[in-house]
Amino acid sequence: MWQCLLLLFCVSSALGYYAPDEVLSLPGLNTRLNFRQWSGYLEASHGQHLHYWFVTSQQNPTNDPVVLWLNGGPGCSSLEGLLAENGPLHVHEDGSALYINKYSWNKVANVLYLESPAGVGFSYSDDQIYTTNDIEVAENNYLALQDFFRKFPSFRSNDFYVTGESYAGVYVPTLSLKIANGPAKINFKGYAVGNGLSSTFFNDQSLVYFGYYHGLFGDTLWKDLNTYCCQGGSCNFVNNNNYYCQESVREVFMIIYKSGLNIYSLYLNCPGGIGASNSRFLTELKNLFRFYKFGITENAGTQRNLAPPCVNDTADWTWLNRADVRKALHIPDFVQPWQLCSTVVGGTYQRIYSTMHDFYLQLLSKGLRVLVYNGDTDMACNFLGGNWFVQSLNQQKTLDYQPWIYNDQIAGFYEQFGNLTFLTVKGAGHMVPEWAPARALKMFESFLSNSPY
Ligand SMILES: *[C@@H]1O[C@H](CO)[C@@H](O)[C@H](O)[C@H]1NC(C)=O
Ligand SMILES: *[C@@H]1O[C@H](CO)[C@@H](O)[C@H](O)[C@H]1NC(C)=O
């Protein structure tokens, strides 16, 4: 093509890569990269512009799958996933520079990070109205995905997977069903959910057992819980009308959320100490024991930096809010500063589904591969609730619960039901790829290649 001025641009066009969004250099990065990357906007409905950052595989971009990654909240940014969890570039502690994450998921896949819904991170809408719900989010994520494949048509024939964490336990299956039922030609193969909110009932109910059997409260409270919440050997901690049961569950809730424990990782300290568990972005905690309306006071408004309790996002926040970084990522000046989590989105978000049960059944019946994995020290979305949810799908077991091995050590446990796998990562918290990066990559590779864990 004679009009091509740069060879790179010619190559890009020929491969069907969208040239204007390509990121050719990044402040704080001096290393030559063995992958390519783009940052810009994908269009969803009603003037909504969702920020994406796409990194190609370090191995074989042409043949490796395309994987979408979504963080949860609701209201938290998927750039946390890129810069602190499974992305190729992580931010140094002081926020000044980037370094290579050698366990990046783009070792084996092309990974698309999407900040969703509008109002989160650098995503925005023209009318700046950020009230939304599960149904709209699925629709907008689907529209954005179609826009992605319009910008990068050459990736249309690659295998495609949806993955995500935490409240993305809702985003992932709801989007997946749209893709599976939709007319868009996408080579959709399956999805994976990490420490996801799959069922509010199982998540809340199991958390009480998790707390007791991890030594977080003693026999007095345990006896009260059994006296007031249980009958004939069957307990209901989730939506029990007994006043004394509610008061006992409130005590469990206060210990897990407010006493100074790191809810995302039981055996890690809380950065900033006991007080820090209690003073920042608390919207995510609304995911738990919602029936009782325990009334978490949100005083996050006084903080410059809206991060979940015991999460220190200073490094990402510092780097992403640099003017030169925004420019390199093609973020227009009028777009809001980056926050790890948006209180506007999280605070007004309407949850529509309390369980993903029917979504999973429909998706499994279409022959999709499904992985539900849990770091087993997380209390926001604990492994036992994840396991009970998977059990409740009543699929035929094909492999009994057993350890999986990495580096000659037990990496966790797993069991399989045909195309459905439940897997734990031993000793890891909510952000599995951040706290168990090597095992997370091994797990991800096994999932994609449909090989033994
Ligand atoms: C958070 O991390 C920054 C470095 O990125 C550090 O300077 C600060 O002390 C940390 N804050 C807490 C509360 O640990
Ligand atoms: C598992 O997925 C494969 C490939 O899509 C499909 O052929 C098979 O029927 C599925 N198995 C079950 C038990 O659904």
mmCIF file of C-alpha atoms in Angstrom, residues 112-254:
data_model
loop_
_atom_site.group_PDB
_atom_site.id
_atom_site.type_symbol
_atom_site.label_atom_id
_atom_site.label_comp_id
_atom_site.label_asym_id
_atom_site.label_seq_id
_atom_site.Cartn_x
_atom_site.Cartn_y
_atom_site.Cartn_z
ATOM 1 C CA LEU A 112 -8.082 -8.182 26.491
ATOM 2 C CA TYR A 113 -8.576 -6.132 29.677
ATOM 3 C CA LEU A 114 -11.864 -4.216 29.694
ATOM 4 C CA GLU A 115 -12.786 -1.536 32.243
ATOM 5 C CA SER A 116 -16.498 -2.118 32.749
ATOM 6 C CA PRO A 117 -19.087 -0.723 33.271
ATOM 7 C CA ALA A 118 -18.808 2.946 32.189
ATOM 8 C CA GLY A 119 -17.646 5.084 35.123
ATOM 9 C CA VAL A 120 -15.008 2.528 36.125
ATOM 10 C CA GLY A 121 -11.342 3.446 35.676
ATOM 11 C CA PHE A 122 -10.980 5.366 32.399
ATOM 12 C CA SER A 123 -14.343 4.205 30.998
ATOM 13 C CA TYR A 124 -17.017 6.874 30.666
ATOM 14 C CA SER A 125 -20.349 7.714 29.115
ATOM 15 C CA ASP A 126 -21.335 10.927 27.344
ATOM 16 C CA ASP A 127 -24.190 11.619 29.775
ATOM 17 C CA GLN A 128 -22.073 10.664 32.813
ATOM 18 C CA ILE A 129 -24.959 8.705 34.305
ATOM 19 C CA TYR A 130 -23.455 5.649 35.910
ATOM 20 C CA THR A 131 -26.393 3.810 37.455
ATOM 21 C CA THR A 132 -26.473 0.353 35.968
ATOM 22 C CA ASN A 133 -27.306 -3.289 36.614
ATOM 23 C CA ASP A 134 -26.348 -6.885 35.748
ATOM 24 C CA ILE A 135 -28.433 -6.994 32.566
ATOM 25 C CA GLU A 136 -27.106 -3.730 31.131
ATOM 26 C CA VAL A 137 -23.535 -4.679 31.993
ATOM 27 C CA ALA A 138 -23.820 -7.960 30.085
ATOM 28 C CA GLU A 139 -25.309 -6.125 27.113
ATOM 29 C CA ASN A 140 -22.641 -3.416 27.111
ATOM 30 C CA ASN A 141 -19.797 -5.893 27.535
ATOM 31 C CA TYR A 142 -21.202 -7.828 24.587
ATOM 32 C CA LEU A 143 -21.406 -4.702 22.413
ATOM 33 C CA ALA A 144 -17.870 -3.721 23.408
ATOM 34 C CA LEU A 145 -16.632 -7.195 22.521
ATOM 35 C CA GLN A 146 -18.199 -6.959 19.084
ATOM 36 C CA ASP A 147 -16.488 -3.600 18.630
ATOM 37 C CA PHE A 148 -13.214 -5.255 19.619
ATOM 38 C CA PHE A 149 -13.558 -7.835 16.865
ATOM 39 C CA ARG A 150 -14.415 -5.062 14.404
ATOM 40 C CA LYS A 151 -11.150 -3.332 15.323
ATOM 41 C CA PHE A 152 -9.155 -6.575 15.336
ATOM 42 C CA PRO A 153 -10.841 -8.762 12.708
ATOM 43 C CA SER A 154 -7.868 -11.075 12.351
ATOM 44 C CA PHE A 155 -8.512 -12.391 15.893
ATOM 45 C CA ARG A 156 -12.048 -13.442 15.062
ATOM 46 C CA SER A 157 -10.983 -16.949 14.128
ATOM 47 C CA ASN A 158 -8.948 -17.514 17.307
ATOM 48 C CA ASP A 159 -10.484 -19.504 20.128
ATOM 49 C CA PHE A 160 -12.115 -17.158 22.600
ATOM 50 C CA TYR A 161 -12.583 -17.371 26.402
ATOM 51 C CA VAL A 162 -14.114 -15.093 29.033
ATOM 52 C CA THR A 163 -12.435 -14.871 32.454
ATOM 53 C CA GLY A 164 -12.783 -12.721 35.545
ATOM 54 C CA GLU A 165 -12.746 -12.433 39.288
ATOM 55 C CA SER A 166 -15.015 -11.659 42.226
ATOM 56 C CA TYR A 167 -18.186 -9.833 41.116
ATOM 57 C CA ALA A 168 -17.166 -10.825 37.596
ATOM 58 C CA GLY A 169 -18.599 -14.139 38.826
ATOM 59 C CA VAL A 170 -21.792 -12.446 37.579
ATOM 60 C CA TYR A 171 -20.315 -10.558 34.601
ATOM 61 C CA VAL A 172 -18.616 -13.637 33.112
ATOM 62 C CA PRO A 173 -21.514 -16.117 32.800
ATOM 63 C CA THR A 174 -24.052 -13.428 31.846
ATOM 64 C CA LEU A 175 -21.789 -12.187 29.044
ATOM 65 C CA SER A 176 -20.947 -15.780 28.092
ATOM 66 C CA LEU A 177 -24.578 -16.653 27.531
ATOM 67 C CA LYS A 178 -24.984 -13.626 25.254
ATOM 68 C CA ILE A 179 -21.974 -14.736 23.224
ATOM 69 C CA ALA A 180 -23.151 -18.347 23.100
ATOM 70 C CA ASN A 181 -26.653 -17.328 21.965
ATOM 71 C CA GLY A 182 -25.612 -14.367 19.861
ATOM 72 C CA PRO A 183 -25.287 -14.046 16.120
ATOM 73 C CA ALA A 184 -21.739 -12.664 16.310
ATOM 74 C CA LYS A 185 -19.260 -15.109 14.850
ATOM 75 C CA ILE A 186 -16.967 -15.702 17.795
ATOM 76 C CA ASN A 187 -15.111 -18.950 18.315
ATOM 77 C CA PHE A 188 -16.287 -19.181 21.920
ATOM 78 C CA LYS A 189 -14.876 -22.126 23.865
ATOM 79 C CA GLY A 190 -15.467 -21.486 27.549
ATOM 80 C CA TYR A 191 -15.047 -19.340 30.637
ATOM 81 C CA ALA A 192 -13.237 -19.237 33.977
ATOM 82 C CA VAL A 193 -14.270 -17.526 37.196
ATOM 83 C CA GLY A 194 -11.816 -16.819 40.035
ATOM 84 C CA ASN A 195 -13.136 -16.307 43.567
ATOM 85 C CA GLY A 196 -16.431 -15.368 42.001
ATOM 86 C CA LEU A 197 -19.741 -14.430 43.468
ATOM 87 C CA SER A 198 -21.750 -17.268 41.923
ATOM 88 C CA SER A 199 -24.490 -17.600 44.530
ATOM 89 C CA THR A 200 -25.147 -15.167 47.342
ATOM 90 C CA PHE A 201 -26.789 -17.919 49.411
ATOM 91 C CA PHE A 202 -23.858 -20.346 49.230
ATOM 92 C CA ASN A 203 -21.342 -17.532 49.649
ATOM 93 C CA ASP A 204 -22.929 -16.224 52.869
ATOM 94 C CA GLN A 205 -23.898 -19.594 54.300
ATOM 95 C CA SER A 206 -20.404 -21.077 53.882
ATOM 96 C CA LEU A 207 -18.662 -18.003 55.300
ATOM 97 C CA VAL A 208 -19.998 -18.744 58.797
ATOM 98 C CA TYR A 209 -18.460 -22.242 58.694
ATOM 99 C CA PHE A 210 -15.273 -20.851 57.158
ATOM 100 C CA GLY A 211 -14.959 -18.389 60.037
ATOM 101 C CA TYR A 212 -15.574 -20.925 62.775
ATOM 102 C CA TYR A 213 -13.298 -23.623 61.360
ATOM 103 C CA HIS A 214 -10.492 -21.136 60.697
ATOM 104 C CA GLY A 215 -10.552 -20.072 64.318
ATOM 105 C CA LEU A 216 -11.954 -16.586 63.776
ATOM 106 C CA PHE A 217 -14.480 -16.863 66.599
ATOM 107 C CA GLY A 218 -15.046 -19.135 69.542
ATOM 108 C CA ASP A 219 -17.476 -21.567 71.017
ATOM 109 C CA THR A 220 -19.802 -19.001 72.617
ATOM 110 C CA LEU A 221 -20.762 -17.421 69.291
ATOM 111 C CA TRP A 222 -20.756 -20.810 67.552
ATOM 112 C CA LYS A 223 -23.247 -22.153 70.118
ATOM 113 C CA ASP A 224 -25.470 -19.098 69.658
ATOM 114 C CA LEU A 225 -25.396 -19.513 65.906
ATOM 115 C CA ASN A 226 -26.407 -23.142 66.245
ATOM 116 C CA THR A 227 -29.112 -22.385 68.782
ATOM 117 C CA TYR A 228 -30.743 -19.515 66.922
ATOM 118 C CA CYS A 229 -30.062 -20.225 63.237
ATOM 119 C CA CYS A 230 -30.451 -24.010 63.110
ATOM 120 C CA GLN A 231 -33.303 -26.436 63.465
ATOM 121 C CA GLY A 232 -33.238 -30.232 63.254
ATOM 122 C CA GLY A 233 -29.631 -30.163 62.074
ATOM 123 C CA SER A 234 -30.238 -27.698 59.272
ATOM 124 C CA CYS A 235 -28.941 -24.138 59.505
ATOM 125 C CA ASN A 236 -29.839 -20.933 57.745
ATOM 126 C CA PHE A 237 -27.385 -18.095 58.344
ATOM 127 C CA VAL A 238 -28.352 -16.179 55.223
ATOM 128 C CA ASN A 239 -31.959 -15.027 55.442
ATOM 129 C CA ASN A 240 -33.118 -16.094 58.870
ATOM 130 C CA ASN A 241 -35.907 -14.123 60.504
ATOM 131 C CA ASN A 242 -34.915 -15.044 64.051
ATOM 132 C CA TYR A 243 -33.698 -11.865 65.736
ATOM 133 C CA TYR A 244 -31.039 -13.643 67.822
ATOM 134 C CA CYS A 245 -29.765 -15.457 64.753
ATOM 135 C CA GLN A 246 -29.436 -12.114 62.975
ATOM 136 C CA GLU A 247 -27.515 -10.656 65.912
ATOM 137 C CA SER A 248 -25.181 -13.666 65.955
ATOM 138 C CA VAL A 249 -24.535 -13.419 62.213
ATOM 139 C CA ARG A 250 -23.861 -9.718 62.696
ATOM 140 C CA GLU A 251 -21.059 -10.662 65.101
ATOM 141 C CA VAL A 252 -19.535 -12.963 62.466
ATOM 142 C CA PHE A 253 -19.851 -10.180 59.914
ATOM 143 C CA MET A 254 -18.120 -7.657 62.183
#
